[in-house]
Every structure is written in C-alpha cells, then in structure tokens.
Coordinates of C-alpha atoms in Angstrom, one line a residue:
M1 CA 85.8 82.2 88.2
F2 CA 86.6 85.9 86.7
I3 CA 89.0 87.7 88.9
S4 CA 89.0 91.5 88.6
K5 CA 92.1 92.8 89.6
A6 CA 94.7 95.7 89.4
T7 CA 98.0 94.9 87.5
P8 CA 100.5 94.8 88.7
G9 CA 99.7 95.5 92.2
D10 CA 97.3 92.3 92.7
D11 CA 99.5 89.9 90.5
A12 CA 101.4 88.1 93.5
F13 CA 97.9 87.5 95.3
V14 CA 96.3 86.1 92.1
L15 CA 99.1 83.9 91.2
W16 CA 98.7 82.4 94.8
L17 CA 94.9 82.2 94.5
A18 CA 94.3 80.9 91.1
P19 CA 96.0 77.3 91.3
R20 CA 94.3 76.7 94.7
L21 CA 90.9 77.6 93.1
E22 CA 91.8 75.5 90.2
A23 CA 92.8 72.6 92.6
A24 CA 89.2 72.8 93.8
G25 CA 87.7 72.1 90.7
Y26 CA 87.0 76.0 89.4
K27 CA 88.2 77.1 86.3
V28 CA 90.0 80.5 86.5
F29 CA 90.4 83.7 84.0
A30 CA 93.0 86.3 85.0
D31 CA 94.5 88.9 82.9
I32 CA 97.9 88.0 84.0
L33 CA 97.8 84.9 81.8
D34 CA 94.7 84.8 79.8
L35 CA 95.5 88.2 77.7
Q36 CA 98.0 87.9 75.0
G37 CA 99.9 90.2 72.7
G38 CA 97.6 91.5 70.2
D39 CA 94.4 90.8 72.0
R40 CA 91.6 93.3 72.2
W41 CA 91.6 93.1 75.7
R42 CA 88.5 95.3 76.4
T43 CA 86.5 93.1 73.9
K44 CA 88.0 89.8 75.5
I45 CA 87.5 90.8 78.9
T46 CA 83.9 91.9 78.4
N47 CA 82.9 88.7 76.2
V48 CA 84.5 86.2 79.1
L49 CA 82.6 88.3 81.8
R50 CA 79.4 88.2 80.0
N51 CA 79.4 84.7 78.4
D52 CA 81.7 82.4 80.6
A53 CA 82.0 83.7 83.9
M54 CA 80.0 82.1 86.9
R55 CA 81.2 84.8 89.4
M56 CA 83.4 87.6 89.6
L57 CA 86.1 87.7 92.5
L58 CA 86.8 91.2 93.1
C59 CA 90.2 92.1 94.7
C60 CA 89.3 94.8 96.9
S61 CA 91.6 97.8 98.1
D62 CA 91.3 101.6 97.6
R63 CA 94.1 101.3 95.0
T64 CA 92.6 98.6 93.1
L65 CA 89.0 99.9 93.2
A66 CA 90.5 103.4 91.8
R67 CA 91.7 101.7 88.7
P68 CA 89.6 102.6 85.6
G69 CA 89.8 99.0 84.3
V70 CA 88.4 97.7 87.3
L71 CA 85.5 100.2 87.5
E72 CA 84.6 99.3 84.1
E73 CA 84.6 95.4 85.1
I74 CA 82.2 96.3 88.2
E75 CA 79.6 98.1 85.9
I76 CA 79.5 95.1 83.6
A77 CA 79.4 92.7 86.5
S78 CA 76.7 95.0 88.2
D79 CA 74.5 94.8 84.9
L80 CA 74.8 90.8 84.7
T81 CA 73.8 90.7 88.3
R82 CA 70.4 92.4 87.1
E83 CA 70.2 90.6 84.1
L84 CA 70.9 87.3 85.5
S85 CA 68.9 87.8 89.0
Q86 CA 71.9 86.6 90.7
P87 CA 72.5 88.8 93.4
N88 CA 75.7 86.9 94.3
F89 CA 77.4 87.4 90.9
I90 CA 80.1 89.8 92.5
I91 CA 82.1 88.5 95.4
P92 CA 84.3 91.0 97.0
L93 CA 87.6 89.9 98.2
R94 CA 88.9 92.2 100.9
M95 CA 92.4 92.7 100.5
E96 CA 92.8 95.5 103.0
P97 CA 90.4 98.0 104.5
F98 CA 88.7 99.9 101.7
Q99 CA 86.1 102.8 101.2
K100 CA 82.7 101.5 99.8
L101 CA 82.0 102.2 96.2
F102 CA 78.8 102.5 94.2
G103 CA 77.7 99.0 93.0
I104 CA 79.3 96.7 95.6
G105 CA 78.8 99.0 98.9
G106 CA 76.0 96.3 100.2
L107 CA 77.9 93.2 99.2
Q108 CA 79.3 91.1 102.0
W109 CA 83.1 90.5 101.3
V110 CA 85.3 87.7 102.0
D111 CA 88.3 88.7 104.4
F112 CA 91.6 87.9 102.7
H113 CA 93.2 91.0 105.1
G114 CA 93.6 88.9 108.2
G115 CA 95.4 86.2 106.2
W116 CA 95.4 84.6 102.6
A117 CA 94.9 81.0 103.8
Q118 CA 92.1 82.3 106.2
G119 CA 90.3 84.1 103.3
L120 CA 90.6 81.0 101.0
G121 CA 88.9 78.6 103.5
E122 CA 86.2 81.3 103.6
L123 CA 86.1 81.7 99.9
E124 CA 85.7 78.0 99.2
R125 CA 82.9 77.7 101.8
T126 CA 80.9 80.4 100.3
L127 CA 81.2 78.8 96.6
A128 CA 80.2 75.3 98.2
R129 CA 77.1 77.1 99.8
Q130 CA 76.1 78.6 96.3
R131 CA 76.5 75.2 94.7
L132 CA 78.4 76.1 91.8
P133 CA 79.4 73.3 89.4
R134 CA 82.9 72.1 89.4
A135 CA 85.0 70.3 86.9
Q136 CA 87.6 67.8 87.4
K137 CA 90.5 69.1 89.6
S138 CA 93.3 70.3 87.0
I139 CA 95.8 72.9 87.8
S140 CA 97.2 75.1 84.7
P141 CA 101.0 74.4 84.4
D142 CA 100.9 78.1 83.1
W143 CA 100.7 79.5 86.7
A144 CA 104.0 78.0 87.6
A145 CA 105.5 78.9 84.4
Y146 CA 104.7 82.4 84.7
L147 CA 106.2 82.2 88.3
R148 CA 109.5 80.8 86.7
R149 CA 109.7 83.5 84.4
A150 CA 110.2 86.1 87.0
A151 CA 112.3 83.7 89.3
I152 CA 115.6 84.7 90.7
R153 CA 118.1 82.1 90.0
V154 CA 120.2 80.7 92.8
R155 CA 124.1 80.2 92.2
R156 CA 125.9 77.9 94.0
E157 CA 128.5 80.5 95.2
P158 CA 128.9 81.5 99.1
E159 CA 127.3 84.8 99.6
P160 CA 127.9 87.1 102.9
L161 CA 124.6 88.2 104.3
T162 CA 123.8 90.5 107.3
S163 CA 121.3 89.8 109.8
N164 CA 119.2 91.9 112.0
W165 CA 120.4 90.4 115.0
L166 CA 122.7 92.2 117.7
R167 CA 124.5 89.5 119.7
V168 CA 124.6 90.0 123.5
I169 CA 128.3 89.9 124.2
E170 CA 128.1 90.2 128.1
M171 CA 125.4 90.4 130.6
P172 CA 125.2 89.9 134.5
D173 CA 125.6 86.3 135.9
K174 CA 123.2 86.8 138.7
L175 CA 119.6 87.3 139.0
W176 CA 118.0 88.7 142.5
L177 CA 114.9 88.4 143.9
L178 CA 114.4 91.8 145.8
V179 CA 111.5 92.4 148.5
P180 CA 110.5 95.5 150.5
R181 CA 112.5 95.9 153.8
N182 CA 109.2 97.3 155.4
S183 CA 105.6 96.2 154.5
C184 CA 103.7 97.9 151.8
S185 CA 100.6 97.5 149.5
D186 CA 101.2 96.0 146.0
G187 CA 100.2 99.4 144.6
T188 CA 102.6 101.4 146.4
L189 CA 105.3 98.9 145.4
K190 CA 104.3 99.4 141.8
K191 CA 104.2 103.0 142.0
L192 CA 107.8 103.2 143.5
G193 CA 109.0 100.7 140.5
T194 CA 107.7 102.2 137.7
P195 CA 110.1 105.4 137.4
S196 CA 113.0 103.4 138.2
T197 CA 115.8 103.8 135.3
L198 CA 116.9 100.0 136.0
P199 CA 114.7 97.0 134.8
L200 CA 112.4 95.3 137.2
V201 CA 109.8 92.6 136.7
P202 CA 107.2 92.2 139.6
F203 CA 107.3 88.9 141.1
K204 CA 105.3 87.8 144.3
E205 CA 105.9 90.2 146.9
G206 CA 108.9 91.9 145.1
F207 CA 110.9 92.1 142.1
L208 CA 113.4 90.0 139.9
T209 CA 116.0 92.3 138.6
F210 CA 120.1 92.3 137.7
A211 CA 120.4 95.1 140.3
A212 CA 121.6 94.6 143.7
P213 CA 119.5 95.8 146.4
F214 CA 121.9 98.8 147.3
D215 CA 121.4 100.0 143.6
L216 CA 117.6 100.8 144.0
D217 CA 118.0 102.3 147.7
E218 CA 116.9 105.9 146.0
S219 CA 113.9 104.7 144.3
F220 CA 112.6 102.9 147.2
A221 CA 113.5 105.0 150.1
Q222 CA 110.0 105.5 151.0
I223 CA 109.7 102.0 152.3
G224 CA 113.1 101.6 153.5
G225 CA 114.6 100.3 150.3
L226 CA 114.6 96.6 149.4
R227 CA 116.6 93.5 150.5
E228 CA 117.6 90.2 149.0
E229 CA 115.2 87.4 149.3
A230 CA 117.3 85.0 147.0
E231 CA 120.1 85.1 144.6
F232 CA 120.2 82.9 141.4
D233 CA 122.8 82.0 138.9
L234 CA 121.2 83.3 135.8
M235 CA 122.3 80.5 133.4
T236 CA 121.2 77.7 135.8
L237 CA 117.8 79.3 136.5
L238 CA 117.3 79.7 132.5
E239 CA 118.1 76.0 132.1
H240 CA 116.2 74.4 135.3
G241 CA 114.2 77.0 136.8
S242 CA 113.8 77.0 140.5
E243 CA 111.0 74.8 142.0
A244 CA 111.6 76.3 145.4
H245 CA 110.5 79.6 144.3
G246 CA 107.8 78.3 141.6
L247 CA 110.0 79.3 138.7
G248 CA 110.1 77.1 135.6
S249 CA 112.8 77.4 133.0
R250 CA 110.0 78.8 130.7
D251 CA 109.0 81.5 133.3
T252 CA 112.5 82.3 133.7
R253 CA 113.2 83.0 130.0
S254 CA 110.1 85.1 129.8
I255 CA 111.3 87.2 132.9
A256 CA 114.8 87.6 131.5
T257 CA 113.5 88.6 127.8
N258 CA 111.3 91.3 129.7
L259 CA 114.5 92.5 131.6
L260 CA 116.3 92.6 128.4
R261 CA 113.3 94.4 126.6
Q262 CA 113.3 97.0 129.6
A263 CA 116.9 97.6 129.4
W264 CA 116.7 98.4 125.8
E265 CA 113.9 100.7 126.3
K266 CA 115.2 102.5 129.2
R267 CA 118.4 103.3 127.5
M268 CA 116.8 104.2 124.3
R269 CA 114.6 106.9 126.4
A270 CA 117.9 108.1 128.2
L271 CA 119.5 108.6 124.9
G272 CA 116.5 111.0 123.5
F273 CA 115.3 108.7 120.9
F274 CA 111.6 109.6 120.0
E275 CA 109.3 106.8 121.2
R276 CA 106.1 105.4 119.6
T277 CA 103.9 102.5 120.7
F278 CA 102.9 99.9 118.2
S279 CA 100.8 96.9 118.9
S280 CA 103.6 94.7 119.1
G281 CA 105.8 97.1 121.4
A282 CA 107.7 100.4 121.6
S283 CA 109.9 101.9 118.8
F284 CA 112.2 104.4 119.0
H285 CA 112.9 107.0 116.1
V286 CA 115.3 109.5 115.0
D287 CA 113.7 113.0 115.2
A288 CA 114.8 116.7 114.7
S289 CA 116.8 116.5 118.1
K290 CA 119.0 113.8 116.4
L291 CA 119.2 114.6 112.7
D292 CA 117.9 117.0 110.1
I293 CA 115.6 116.1 107.5
G294 CA 117.5 114.8 104.2
K295 CA 120.9 114.6 106.0
R296 CA 122.7 111.3 105.5
V297 CA 124.5 109.3 108.3
P298 CA 127.9 107.9 107.0
W299 CA 128.4 104.1 108.0
G300 CA 130.6 101.2 107.2
R301 CA 133.9 100.0 107.6
Q302 CA 137.0 101.9 106.7
G303 CA 137.5 102.4 102.8
Q304 CA 134.0 101.0 102.5
T305 CA 131.9 104.2 104.0
R306 CA 128.4 104.4 102.5
S307 CA 125.5 106.9 103.9
S308 CA 121.9 106.6 104.3
M309 CA 119.1 108.6 105.4
L310 CA 116.9 108.5 108.4
R311 CA 114.6 111.4 108.0
N312 CA 113.0 113.0 104.8
V313 CA 109.8 114.0 103.2
A314 CA 107.6 111.9 101.0
K315 CA 104.0 112.6 100.1
N316 CA 104.2 115.9 101.7
R317 CA 104.8 114.2 105.2
I318 CA 108.0 113.8 107.2
W319 CA 108.8 110.1 107.8
E320 CA 111.6 109.0 110.4
Y321 CA 113.2 105.6 110.6
G322 CA 113.4 103.7 114.0
V323 CA 113.6 100.3 115.3
S324 CA 111.8 97.9 117.7
A325 CA 113.9 95.5 119.6
I326 CA 112.9 91.7 120.4
P327 CA 115.0 89.9 122.8
N328 CA 115.8 86.1 122.6
F329 CA 117.7 83.6 124.2
F330 CA 117.7 81.0 121.4
P331 CA 120.2 79.8 120.0
Y332 CA 122.0 82.5 122.1
P333 CA 121.3 85.7 123.7
H334 CA 120.5 88.4 121.1
L335 CA 118.2 91.2 120.3
K336 CA 116.3 91.3 117.0
L337 CA 115.6 94.5 115.4
K338 CA 112.7 95.3 113.5
G339 CA 112.7 98.5 111.1
R340 CA 110.0 100.9 111.5
V341 CA 108.8 104.0 109.6
L342 CA 106.7 106.9 111.3
F343 CA 104.9 109.4 109.3
S344 CA 104.1 113.1 110.5
E345 CA 102.6 116.1 109.5
R346 CA 104.4 119.7 109.5
G347 CA 102.8 121.6 112.2
E348 CA 103.1 125.2 112.9
K349 CA 106.7 126.7 112.7
D350 CA 107.6 123.5 110.8
Q351 CA 107.0 121.4 114.1
V352 CA 106.7 117.7 113.5
V353 CA 102.9 116.3 114.5
A354 CA 103.0 112.5 114.3
I355 CA 99.9 111.0 112.7
E356 CA 97.8 109.2 115.0
D357 CA 95.5 107.3 112.8
D358 CA 97.1 103.8 112.4
R359 CA 95.1 103.7 108.9
T360 CA 96.9 106.4 107.5
Q361 CA 100.2 105.3 108.9
F362 CA 99.8 102.0 107.3
R363 CA 98.8 103.2 103.9
L364 CA 101.9 105.7 103.7
R365 CA 104.1 102.9 104.7
R366 CA 102.7 100.7 101.8
S367 CA 102.9 103.7 99.3
V368 CA 106.2 105.1 100.3
C369 CA 108.3 102.1 101.7
S370 CA 107.2 99.9 99.1
V371 CA 110.0 101.0 96.8
W372 CA 112.7 100.7 99.2
R373 CA 114.8 97.6 98.3
N374 CA 116.6 95.5 100.8
K375 CA 119.7 97.6 100.4
A376 CA 118.1 100.5 101.5
W377 CA 116.6 99.0 104.5
H378 CA 120.0 97.6 105.4
G379 CA 121.5 101.0 105.0
R380 CA 119.0 102.6 107.4
L381 CA 119.5 99.9 110.3
M382 CA 123.4 100.4 110.0
A383 CA 122.9 104.3 109.7
F384 CA 120.9 104.1 112.9
L385 CA 123.1 101.8 114.8
E386 CA 126.0 104.3 114.0
L387 CA 123.9 107.1 115.4
L388 CA 123.3 104.9 118.4
A389 CA 126.8 103.6 119.1
G390 CA 128.8 106.7 117.9
E391 CA 132.7 105.7 118.1
S392 CA 132.2 102.6 120.3
P393 CA 131.9 99.1 118.9
F394 CA 129.4 98.2 121.7
V395 CA 126.1 99.5 123.0
D396 CA 125.7 99.0 126.9
L397 CA 122.5 99.0 128.6
P398 CA 122.7 99.7 131.9
V399 CA 121.0 97.1 134.5
G400 CA 122.6 98.0 137.8
R401 CA 125.4 100.1 139.4
G402 CA 128.2 99.4 137.3
L403 CA 126.4 96.5 135.5
A404 CA 125.4 96.3 131.8
V405 CA 124.2 94.3 129.2
T406 CA 126.7 94.9 126.4
L407 CA 125.5 94.5 122.6
D408 CA 127.7 94.3 119.7
A409 CA 126.7 97.3 117.9
A410 CA 127.5 95.4 114.3
P411 CA 124.8 92.9 113.4
I412 CA 125.6 89.3 113.2
E413 CA 127.0 88.2 109.6
F414 CA 126.8 84.9 108.3
T415 CA 127.6 83.4 104.9
S416 CA 125.0 81.3 102.9
P417 CA 126.3 78.6 100.6
V418 CA 124.4 79.8 97.7
S419 CA 123.7 83.3 96.4
A420 CA 121.0 84.9 94.4
R421 CA 121.0 87.4 91.4
Q422 CA 120.2 90.5 92.4
M423 CA 117.2 92.2 90.6
N424 CA 117.4 95.8 91.8
R425 CA 120.9 97.1 92.2
L426 CA 121.5 100.2 94.0
G427 CA 124.3 102.8 94.3
E428 CA 126.7 102.7 97.0
D429 CA 124.5 105.1 99.0
A430 CA 121.8 102.8 98.8
E431 CA 119.0 105.2 98.2
E432 CA 116.1 104.5 95.9
T433 CA 115.4 106.7 92.8
D434 CA 111.7 107.5 93.8
E435 CA 111.6 111.3 93.7
T436 CA 108.8 111.5 96.5
T437 CA 111.4 109.9 98.9
V438 CA 114.8 111.4 98.2
T439 CA 113.8 115.0 97.4
R440 CA 111.5 117.4 98.7
Y441 CA 109.0 116.6 95.7
Y442 CA 105.5 116.6 96.6
E443 CA 102.6 114.8 94.5
D444 CA 99.3 116.2 93.9
D445 CA 97.3 113.0 94.6
E446 CA 97.4 113.2 98.3
L447 CA 96.8 110.1 100.4

C-alpha cells in the first residue's frame, strides 16, 4: 500500500494508519519511514509506485493536493491505472472536504473526515472487496520507534496546571415551578417568556426557574403574571427528582444545566459581547466595542502580569477570540469554557463583516490558529476573563431579583503528579512568532 501524503502535514495520520494496515496483513510504503538520507527520493518513489504498489492511498485535502510531489505521484499513478487496466489503483482518502482534481475527480473516496476509526473500517472493507492479497500480519517496529523519537519525556515532578473550568461558587438553593395566573395558549406563554432577561425552561403548563413569581411580573403582565405551583430544594431535586411532578434526576440535571447556560448567555448579551451561533451552541466574542485590533489585555497575578491579544489581523482577515460555555454538575457545578475564533472581512469604512461560510471559517482556523501553542490559548482565555470580570474576582449571572449564580473568575487550578518537557516555549506575553498573526502582514496566497 503506497501512501501518497504531504510532509509533514499528514504525518500524524500516516503514523496512525500504517501500523493498522500492517496489522490487517498489508505492507505499507510511506516516505516518513522508507526514505533515508542520501536516497534519490524521486527515483525510489517512482520505482516503488511502478513496481511494488498494489494500490496508492491518496490523502486528500486542498493543502495536500496542492503539493508538487503529490501531483507528480498522481500523474504516475494515473498512467499505471491505464497501463494495468486497474480503475481502482488510486483510492482517495478524504481527510477534509476538497476541490476535485484532474485525474481523481471521478473516483469515489473513503471518508476519514467523519472520523479516522470509521474511515479505517470503510477502507478495510474496500480492500477486502477488491480481493487484494495479504501477507502474515506483521507490524514494523519502526513506526513505534519513529513516534518515540518525537515523544515528550515525562518527568516525575509535580506540575501546576490550569483548567478551562470556572467553579460555581454560589447558586440559588430553590427551584420554582411557575404557571400562569390566567389561562393562555402555549404560544402566548412562549412568546412572553422568550425576551425575559431571566432564565426560564418551559415545563408542562408553565416554567421551571430560579426566579420567584414577582421577579417576572413585568414580563408576564399581559396574563396577570405567574403564580407558584411548586417549590423544590435544588440539591434534593438534582439527586432524587420529583415523582409527583414527573421529574427524574436526569431530567432535573438537564433542566438545571439549561438554566445555567441561559444565565451565562443572557449575561454575555447584556454585557455587549458579540454573539455567534455554532452547531454546538452560542459563542461570545470580543469585537470593536470591547477592544481595538492588536491591543493587548494585561492579566495575571500581581508581580506576574502578562498580556494577550483578543483581536488582530491574519491572512487579511480580522480574527476575534471568544468562548462558549458548557455547564455541568459533575463532579461539582462548573462551566467549561471552550475557546472560539471568529474570522471577518473588512467592510466599508473598516467595518467588520463576519464570514458566514462555515468552510471558510474552518480553513482559516486550521491555517491561522494551528500555530498557537497551549500557552497562547491559555493567555487568550485569561485575557478574556479579565475583560469579563474587570476588578472583581467573581462573575455574577443574574437569575432572579437579588439572585445570581456566582462564578469564580479564575479557572480551577490543579497539580499533576508528573510534568512534561515543553517543546514550544513562548515569551511571557505568550504570543506566537507567526508574522501573519502578530502583525498586519498580509500573505499573497489568499485562501
């Protein structure tokens, strides 16, 4: 099996795929192991492809298919397809959505974009249907040896680490089931509840909420307000549910999680963060109303202050950092923050116009953000929280009149019993050296 790939872009995938193919009985050729110093690599690759290969497995992405070496291999393999009258000689492996290319445009690909394990199963079924000969199963030890060369050594020393969890320090201990004082349709009830600044979850004929009935009088004045149908102790309800009201503990956790998510999102909107909807939920970004392009936000403890950027220009686009929040009650109540990056075009009068095409957003994140190291991502998260909390050590999410879910503005820290040697050390400002990210530099090859 000759694997045609980009170096080093597809190396991690090949190191994963090759030993699994060998475990299935196929011998694998890949330049990452089979080319040695001093080899006439064009000659060797051509000879292997022409004389030894049963199939060429072609890693397919726009970046890989733009490489001159890969294009040469496709030309040779296309000639062999005709010479051998073997239409299945080239098997494209779809690593991500790609533009059709002359020579492989009509070939059915094996999909690895949805998951490598899923793709491997499909590839093995494809090879089995083509009845290709297999040898005795034997995995070359060179694959593992190659991985060990680049491995990060673990030291038996404790290492302080910072998570992306914000602990819930305080939250209301009561949950209310509120129903309309006067009868109304479900549509009217939903319409009145949608613009509420307080979190509500529809349940039966009313809502479950942290807010007391009088907190919502203004929102539901049209139907005479809401009244209390039931009052629950939150922790008891989370643990045992309420059989009398048809609430299991799992249902209650889902509802409480929904209320926390709403509380976060309503607070972020109220504070003026720019909202963007992703498939997995809403994210909130720092836009021009919060911060100028290229301006650093200082963060850190006294005497250890650092700074990070949350908006800048790369690839002739503006990028803006933001976060999504995922509430959870296990093992204790917290919000898990997920870093997001949104790319925009420059509109008229330097206005920011968010790019709506998801594929373009994905490609820009892959090309720009791939050079950001862990320290840079950590710095951006800390700078975002600094902008969010200001001088306060807490973040309050209103859920009722005088009631709030209170978060610790500093992520939870913990200590690992072992530490790893850092491969990419950055300066104290934790910004990468890529010119397209830290300056107003524009590349000629636009995506």
